[in-house]
Amino acid sequence: MNRSERGALLLFAAAIVAVLAVGSTIWSTVARAQGVPPTRLGINLNSPAFWMESRSYTNLAVYAHPNTQLPGQGYKKIEPQQVGPGGWPSKLPAGATATVDLFYPLDAKPGQVVRCTWQGQAKAWAADDIRMLTSGPNMFEFAFTREGRNAIRGTTAKPPRATMWFGDVVDTVSDVDCREADRPRDQVFDPAFVRSLAPFRVVRFMEWMNVNGQRPFSAANDAGSTMPRNYMNSATVRDMMALVRQANVDPWFALPYDSTDDYIRSFAQRVHDTLPPGRTVYVEIGNEAWHGGFFTGQRAMADGKAAGLGRYPYEGQLMQYALRAKRLASIWSRVFADRPRDLVRVYSGNLNYLQSLEIIEQNDVAPSIDAIAVAPYFGEKVFPKDPKLPRPGIDQAFVQLDKEVDATVAQIGKAKAVADRLGKRLIAYEGGAHLLIAYDVPLLDRMNHDPRMADAYTKLLTGWAREAGDVFAIYSLVGGSGAQGGFGLRDYDGAPLSESPKARAVEAFAKSHAPGK
């Protein structure tokens, strides 16, 4: 064999080796990707409340629960018999007044005019950091006298407030609406809020539905007109589906654990009838049934004991929740019988306690479930709960935080194996940083704004994409640091990315993992 033939043979052999190497890499990548769908980011919305740092509704009046004031008796929560079907004051005792805390826009400017309207026979006016301008039949206008809360952030100034008052309530007040005078009457949601949902494909309405509260549930509540959104009422199906259409997202509903079959059926039918073509609906019963600190877990344990389920109370709690999930799924399945591909029936469990995932193998629950949901949090163990114990400095804390991300990703892999064995999707109903330092909020705030927090979120989401893929609904959209934690991607509406490392990482990840809305 001459030199040229030998050279050609070597080149051919090298080419074969290269092809095999490339093929091996491709095959390895394909094999690794089997069963790991593309990641689709979701977000948990914050509860509409006048004290929150997020304005979702344009109507400033729907953020609070009305209170009453009786002559000489001070303020107290309004009594059920003093509330009409829409949640507003009705037939108050003589001399009584009712108050409604309005949402004071974070970007409010002095002189900005707000128009309030309502239906029903009653007098109404506004007070606190406002100046009354004009009034007429069932309307008045006022102007803000202080800057919004963003302007005083970081100072000791008392937050501005605006309160609407009702007196001489002869019949039922309804359709209360307060908004900037230049905003159209048919604008349900704040445009900036809708724009903030652009990076996300799924919106979880758990807090909008007050699933952790104990409100009375009936189909009428979700069919009514404009009503206050608070711990006594959930957002209406109509409003939530309107946001789904406007933001172009898939809805994820968490119906209260003690919902009646009629309520579940009515809710499902409204969603079915208004869900746009091509959209998918995720649905679960309750919230964190494995957690004894929430209403769902407490009721599930009590019901499990009463039914004699499980070898011990906690197992009975999980089994009872599984049966409720099965019941919910059966009702939604019948409603969506004509479009089953658009429905995802969710069973939620504890990422760090795999028994909560495996329990669906009992009582023939597994065939009724499409997806197992977990909450990939990290950071809860970085700081001791006892303030008397030594705690790490910020640099040491981030080293520990990085290790916790690794541990969380490892648990994601184990949960994915369980889901695969059961033939179910693995999705995340919540997730993100779970730092709790109630005794040192300034340290928590420093960590939430440190650039290294962006690295932690990127590492978590990259690990999720590698180990599980599919939907990851981050908790939550907005919320600053406080004694109860600091879970928000941003501290407040409109906070710049330069001050929001979590949001910076999430939005960058969303751009690089965009399967399309």
XYZ file of C-alpha atoms in Angstrom:
517
model
C 0.000 0.000 0.000
C 1.554 3.276 -1.057
C 1.633 6.458 0.948
C -1.372 8.032 -0.792
C -3.482 4.890 -0.338
C -2.484 4.657 3.305
C -3.272 8.344 3.791
C -6.671 7.929 2.164
C -7.416 4.929 4.371
C -6.432 6.861 7.490
C -8.637 9.786 6.470
C -11.529 7.394 5.824
C -11.001 5.730 9.209
C -10.837 9.092 10.920
C -14.061 10.120 9.215
C -15.763 6.922 10.383
C -14.578 7.544 13.945
C -15.831 11.136 13.774
C -19.199 10.068 12.430
C -19.512 7.424 15.122
C -18.533 9.948 17.772
C -21.053 12.478 16.529
C -23.661 9.758 16.190
C -22.944 8.589 19.712
C -23.353 12.131 21.014
C -26.596 12.613 19.106
C -27.941 9.251 20.263
C -26.969 10.020 23.850
C -28.723 13.368 23.638
C -31.835 11.819 22.100
C -31.885 9.035 24.678
C -31.465 11.545 27.502
C -34.273 13.667 26.105
C -36.752 10.816 25.831
C -39.494 11.424 28.359
C -38.175 14.923 29.132
C -40.405 17.403 27.302
C -39.471 21.044 26.707
C -39.738 23.250 29.766
C -42.654 25.678 29.828
C -42.527 28.312 32.541
C -45.619 29.222 34.521
C -46.254 31.679 37.325
C -48.346 31.813 40.489
C -50.332 35.029 40.745
C -50.492 37.022 43.962
C -53.748 37.459 45.801
C -55.512 40.718 44.859
C -55.329 42.745 48.065
C -54.980 46.460 48.748
C -51.725 45.935 50.674
C -50.008 43.910 47.926
C -47.286 45.286 45.661
C -49.087 44.203 42.523
C -52.028 45.789 40.744
C -53.851 43.187 38.700
C -57.332 44.742 38.409
C -57.891 48.232 37.091
C -60.806 48.680 39.504
C -59.267 50.017 42.721
C -62.286 49.004 44.781
C -62.118 45.230 44.469
C -59.056 44.630 46.635
C -60.475 44.574 50.160
C -63.156 43.140 52.393
C -65.651 45.798 53.550
C -65.783 46.695 57.236
C -68.584 48.312 59.187
C -68.624 50.955 61.874
C -71.531 51.170 64.286
C -72.011 54.327 66.367
C -69.781 54.075 69.408
C -68.606 50.529 68.586
C -65.665 51.096 66.244
C -64.732 49.017 63.222
C -65.424 45.341 62.750
C -65.732 42.876 59.907
C -68.995 43.193 58.095
C -71.587 40.618 59.145
C -72.869 38.088 56.581
C -76.406 39.451 56.798
C -75.038 42.912 55.917
C -73.532 41.713 52.640
C -75.414 41.425 49.371
C -74.930 38.705 46.713
C -72.123 40.708 45.103
C -70.121 41.080 48.317
C -70.938 44.764 48.913
C -72.820 46.335 51.867
C -76.542 45.704 52.073
C -79.204 47.196 54.399
C -76.923 48.399 57.178
C -78.382 49.274 60.603
C -79.389 52.882 61.165
C -76.359 55.093 61.658
C -73.911 52.438 60.465
C -71.287 53.047 57.800
C -69.199 50.658 55.725
C -65.627 51.156 54.543
C -63.724 49.723 51.603
C -59.939 50.099 51.404
C -59.040 51.112 47.873
C -55.836 50.011 46.187
C -53.540 53.055 46.131
C -51.638 52.722 42.832
C -47.932 52.262 43.292
C -47.286 54.914 40.655
C -50.016 57.362 41.745
C -49.338 61.084 41.307
C -50.836 63.982 43.274
C -53.714 65.488 41.350
C -54.498 62.298 39.459
C -58.292 62.022 39.215
C -60.265 58.891 40.118
C -63.942 58.368 39.336
C -66.044 56.059 41.554
C -69.461 54.696 40.591
C -71.872 52.178 42.117
C -75.394 50.852 41.912
C -77.935 50.961 44.745
C -79.384 53.552 47.087
C -76.602 54.736 49.365
C -74.393 57.732 50.037
C -70.698 57.348 49.319
C -67.529 59.392 49.648
C -63.755 58.941 49.953
C -61.246 59.898 52.638
C -57.577 59.773 53.746
C -54.856 60.743 51.226
C -57.321 62.096 48.677
C -59.208 65.310 47.941
C -62.879 65.153 47.019
C -63.696 66.977 43.782
C -67.247 66.453 42.538
C -70.204 64.222 43.297
C -73.507 63.298 41.672
C -76.062 60.494 41.574
C -74.161 57.249 42.250
C -70.775 58.783 41.447
C -68.033 61.027 42.771
C -64.514 62.004 41.791
C -61.449 62.583 43.917
C -57.764 63.364 43.382
C -54.783 61.686 45.006
C -52.815 63.981 47.301
C -49.685 61.825 47.705
C -47.262 59.930 45.552
C -47.787 56.195 45.195
C -46.033 53.628 47.345
C -43.109 53.246 44.956
C -42.143 56.852 45.611
C -41.739 56.260 49.361
C -40.095 52.839 49.105
C -37.079 52.589 51.370
C -38.190 55.507 53.551
C -39.958 55.668 56.890
C -42.934 57.509 55.380
C -46.353 56.106 56.166
C -47.828 54.401 53.082
C -50.580 56.412 51.388
C -54.128 55.128 51.569
C -57.566 55.843 50.170
C -60.821 54.645 51.709
C -64.316 54.600 50.253
C -67.206 55.073 52.677
C -70.849 54.075 52.384
C -73.652 55.441 54.555
C -77.442 55.363 54.565
C -77.370 52.030 52.747
C -81.059 51.498 52.075
C -80.802 48.546 49.705
C -77.981 46.446 48.274
C -74.912 48.187 46.897
C -73.423 46.562 43.798
C -70.988 47.097 40.913
C -68.654 49.372 42.869
C -65.974 50.704 40.551
C -63.149 53.190 41.174
C -60.548 53.861 38.505
C -58.506 56.683 37.048
C -60.874 58.921 35.114
C -58.959 58.410 31.875
C -59.210 54.616 32.002
C -61.963 52.931 29.963
C -64.832 51.431 31.943
C -64.447 48.032 30.250
C -60.755 47.639 31.165
C -60.761 44.764 33.648
C -57.017 44.244 34.133
C -54.179 46.686 34.506
C -52.278 46.660 31.169
C -48.884 46.601 32.902
C -49.947 43.502 34.819
C -50.955 41.734 31.621
C -47.619 42.643 30.028
C -45.767 41.207 33.035
C -47.153 37.753 32.153
C -45.452 37.716 28.734
C -42.583 35.338 29.751
C -45.010 32.687 31.020
C -47.060 29.997 29.311
C -49.164 28.908 32.297
C -50.817 30.943 35.060
C -51.750 29.257 38.351
C -54.741 30.959 39.989
C -54.414 29.304 43.414
C -54.313 32.544 45.403
C -56.925 34.224 43.225
C -59.264 31.355 44.143
C -58.683 31.709 47.889
C -58.071 27.977 48.116
C -56.277 28.348 51.456
C -59.181 30.259 52.968
C -62.525 29.078 54.209
C -65.062 30.944 52.123
C -68.498 29.528 51.318
C -68.427 27.971 47.879
C -71.266 28.076 45.411
C -71.661 28.458 41.686
C -73.408 31.791 42.309
C -70.200 33.341 43.651
C -68.429 32.686 40.394
C -71.319 33.810 38.222
C -71.810 37.179 39.903
C -70.875 40.632 38.691
C -67.990 42.717 39.975
C -67.332 41.861 43.626
C -64.512 42.443 46.088
C -61.633 39.984 45.621
C -60.495 39.052 49.096
C -60.338 36.249 51.630
C -64.139 35.867 51.446
C -64.459 35.677 47.655
C -62.489 34.181 44.821
C -62.030 35.771 41.433
C -64.842 34.838 39.087
C -64.423 32.235 36.370
C -65.364 34.963 33.931
C -62.476 37.178 35.048
C -59.904 34.395 35.134
C -60.844 33.184 31.675
C -60.751 36.771 30.408
C -57.151 36.992 31.638
C -56.362 33.664 29.953
C -57.512 35.093 26.634
C -55.898 38.479 27.102
C -52.499 37.168 28.270
C -52.570 34.135 25.946
C -51.782 31.597 28.679
C -52.992 28.202 29.878
C -54.972 28.352 33.152
C -54.180 26.238 36.222
C -57.050 26.127 38.713
C -56.899 24.901 42.311
C -60.469 24.333 43.472
C -61.104 24.410 47.230
C -60.893 21.018 48.943
C -64.442 21.187 50.271
C -66.035 22.206 46.980
C -69.328 20.468 46.280
C -69.809 18.325 43.191
C -72.224 20.916 41.831
C -69.661 23.676 42.290
C -66.936 21.617 40.588
C -69.237 20.716 37.708
C -70.426 24.284 37.231
C -66.871 25.617 37.358
C -65.647 23.016 34.869
C -68.499 23.761 32.479
C -67.775 27.493 32.468
C -64.123 26.801 31.736
C -65.030 24.319 28.999
C -67.361 26.805 27.335
C -64.856 29.683 27.345
C -61.471 27.951 26.929
C -59.999 29.131 23.617
C -59.082 26.471 21.019
C -55.543 25.218 21.484
C -55.412 26.111 25.166
C -54.913 23.526 27.944
C -56.459 23.676 31.410
C -54.713 22.248 34.489
C -56.906 21.467 37.491
C -56.277 20.205 41.041
C -58.235 20.001 44.282
C -57.022 22.035 47.237
C -53.468 23.188 47.833
C -50.662 21.185 49.448
C -52.766 18.453 51.007
C -49.544 16.920 52.340
C -48.950 20.084 54.437
C -50.612 20.183 57.846
C -50.307 23.959 58.008
C -52.902 24.545 55.293
C -56.661 24.113 55.331
C -56.544 21.335 52.704
C -54.153 19.160 54.718
C -56.029 19.720 57.959
C -59.363 18.760 56.447
C -57.884 15.795 54.575
C -56.411 14.417 57.801
C -59.707 14.845 59.673
C -61.671 13.235 56.836
C -59.134 10.426 56.493
C -59.433 9.628 60.202
C -63.218 9.677 60.015
C -63.119 7.268 57.059
C -60.610 4.957 58.755
C -58.070 5.353 55.976
C -54.400 4.450 56.291
C -52.275 2.683 58.845
C -51.539 5.978 60.582
C -53.058 9.514 60.363
C -50.675 10.996 57.796
C -51.101 8.094 55.397
C -54.860 8.483 55.809
C -54.501 12.170 55.026
C -52.711 11.416 51.756
C -55.185 8.695 50.815
C -58.138 10.977 51.499
C -56.630 13.688 49.297
C -56.066 11.129 46.552
C -59.739 10.174 46.682
C -60.766 13.839 46.458
C -58.424 14.268 43.487
C -60.012 11.244 41.849
C -63.488 12.679 42.385
C -62.497 16.044 40.933
C -60.907 14.339 37.938
C -63.993 12.253 37.208
C -66.229 15.332 37.098
C -63.883 17.354 34.870
C -63.376 14.336 32.596
C -67.098 14.101 31.926
C -67.331 17.818 31.183
C -64.316 17.658 28.845
C -65.334 14.366 27.211
C -65.434 16.083 23.809
C -61.933 17.602 24.164
C -59.949 15.398 26.595
C -56.576 16.471 25.191
C -57.193 19.969 26.548
C -57.515 18.763 30.154
C -54.675 17.928 32.582
C -55.855 16.411 35.879
C -53.251 17.172 38.541
C -52.283 15.369 41.748
C -49.912 17.425 43.938
C -47.344 15.924 46.273
C -44.236 16.669 48.291
C -40.954 16.622 46.361
C -39.015 15.604 49.480
C -41.441 12.929 50.639
C -42.028 10.580 47.749
C -44.751 8.659 49.579
C -47.031 11.591 48.774
C -46.395 10.870 45.079
C -46.701 7.103 45.292
C -49.987 7.113 47.228
C -51.976 7.407 43.991
C -51.233 3.746 43.292
C -53.811 2.918 45.936
C -57.576 3.134 45.582
C -57.315 3.036 41.788
C -56.481 6.744 41.656
C -53.665 6.595 39.097
C -55.885 6.074 36.000
C -57.725 9.309 36.826
C -54.585 11.469 36.961
C -52.565 12.925 34.091
C -49.780 14.696 35.992
C -48.023 14.660 39.346
C -47.092 18.120 40.599
C -44.271 18.960 43.027
C -42.726 22.126 44.469
C -38.973 22.411 43.771
C -37.973 24.922 46.436
C -34.494 25.520 47.817
C -33.002 27.499 50.684
C -35.215 26.623 53.643
C -32.328 25.044 55.566
C -29.755 27.786 55.004
C -30.641 29.712 58.160
C -31.581 28.223 61.553
C -35.125 28.858 62.727
C -33.890 29.776 66.212
C -32.465 33.336 66.157
C -30.207 32.447 69.100
C -28.260 29.946 67.001
C -25.289 31.126 64.919
C -26.150 31.864 61.311
C -23.956 32.118 58.235
C -22.820 35.349 56.661
C -24.075 36.159 53.193
C -21.109 34.575 51.346
C -21.346 31.355 53.352
C -25.118 31.405 52.909
C -24.799 31.434 49.122
C -22.377 28.508 49.262
C -24.996 26.579 51.235
C -27.727 27.806 48.897
C -25.860 26.381 45.924
C -25.703 22.992 47.644
C -29.429 23.136 48.309
C -30.110 23.769 44.635
C -28.083 20.636 43.840
C -30.103 18.659 46.393
C -33.379 19.955 44.955
C -32.369 19.002 41.427
C -31.446 15.520 42.674
C -34.913 15.188 44.216
C -36.454 16.315 40.930
C -34.720 13.377 39.259
C -36.113 10.953 41.845
C -39.617 12.385 41.486
C -39.355 12.091 37.716
C -38.505 8.406 38.120
C -41.650 7.907 40.221
C -43.775 9.762 37.669
C -42.285 7.721 34.818
C -42.968 4.477 36.654
C -46.575 5.530 37.105
C -46.840 6.730 33.521
C -47.566 10.341 34.533
C -46.196 13.753 33.650
C -44.109 15.523 36.282
C -44.865 19.239 36.614
C -44.161 21.890 39.260
C -47.028 23.733 40.925
C -44.627 26.046 42.779
C -40.901 26.500 43.160
C -38.003 28.885 43.679
C -36.109 30.321 46.627
C -37.616 29.507 50.035
C -35.469 31.583 52.384
C -37.015 32.340 55.760
C -35.248 34.709 58.150
C -38.040 36.321 60.138
C -35.540 37.641 62.714
C -33.247 39.256 60.098
C -35.306 40.609 57.221
C -32.512 42.980 56.068
C -30.269 39.941 55.458
C -33.057 38.215 53.547
C -33.503 41.347 51.447
C -29.770 41.481 50.673
C -29.816 37.863 49.508
C -32.904 38.364 47.356
C -31.156 41.235 45.562
C -27.690 39.703 45.305
C -26.623 38.822 41.722
C -25.831 35.313 42.948
C -29.576 34.739 43.394
C -29.901 34.915 39.607
C -27.295 32.157 39.340
C -29.285 30.003 41.768
C -32.493 30.389 39.738
C -30.687 29.667 36.488
C -29.165 26.520 37.993
C -32.530 25.349 39.337
C -34.372 25.890 36.048
C -31.568 24.324 34.017
C -31.663 21.307 36.320
C -35.429 21.073 35.934
C -35.127 21.231 32.152
C -32.546 18.435 32.216
C -34.205 16.128 34.741
C -37.926 16.684 34.171
C -38.892 19.334 31.651
C -42.567 20.252 31.248
C -44.408 22.965 33.215
C -42.710 24.794 36.079
C -45.029 27.342 37.752
C -42.727 29.632 39.743
C -43.889 31.155 43.021
C -44.533 34.051 42.721
C -44.905 37.078 40.457
C -44.407 39.917 42.947
C -43.522 40.274 46.623
C -40.782 41.936 48.654
C -38.803 40.573 51.602
C -40.575 40.231 54.929
C -41.020 38.117 58.032
C -42.940 35.518 56.001
C -40.231 35.286 53.345
C -39.602 36.988 50.036
C -40.879 34.868 47.175
C -41.566 37.425 44.444
C -39.562 37.597 41.253
C -39.863 41.359 41.667
C -40.409 43.395 44.812
C -43.181 45.370 43.173
C -44.867 46.009 39.843
C -42.435 47.452 37.360
C -39.288 46.903 39.434
C -36.372 47.069 36.953
C -34.493 43.896 36.045
C -31.293 45.508 37.355
C -32.850 45.337 40.843
C -34.533 41.953 40.346
C -32.034 39.094 39.923
C -34.752 36.417 40.139
C -36.792 37.995 37.363
C -33.633 38.585 35.335
C -32.732 34.893 35.461
C -36.286 33.710 34.795
C -36.841 35.985 31.823
C -33.484 34.997 30.317
C -34.371 31.328 30.761
C -37.802 31.892 29.231
C -36.253 33.442 26.118
C -33.923 30.474 25.662
C -36.698 27.921 26.286
C -39.573 29.323 24.292
C -41.699 26.524 22.786
C -44.297 29.117 21.886
C -47.533 30.220 23.449
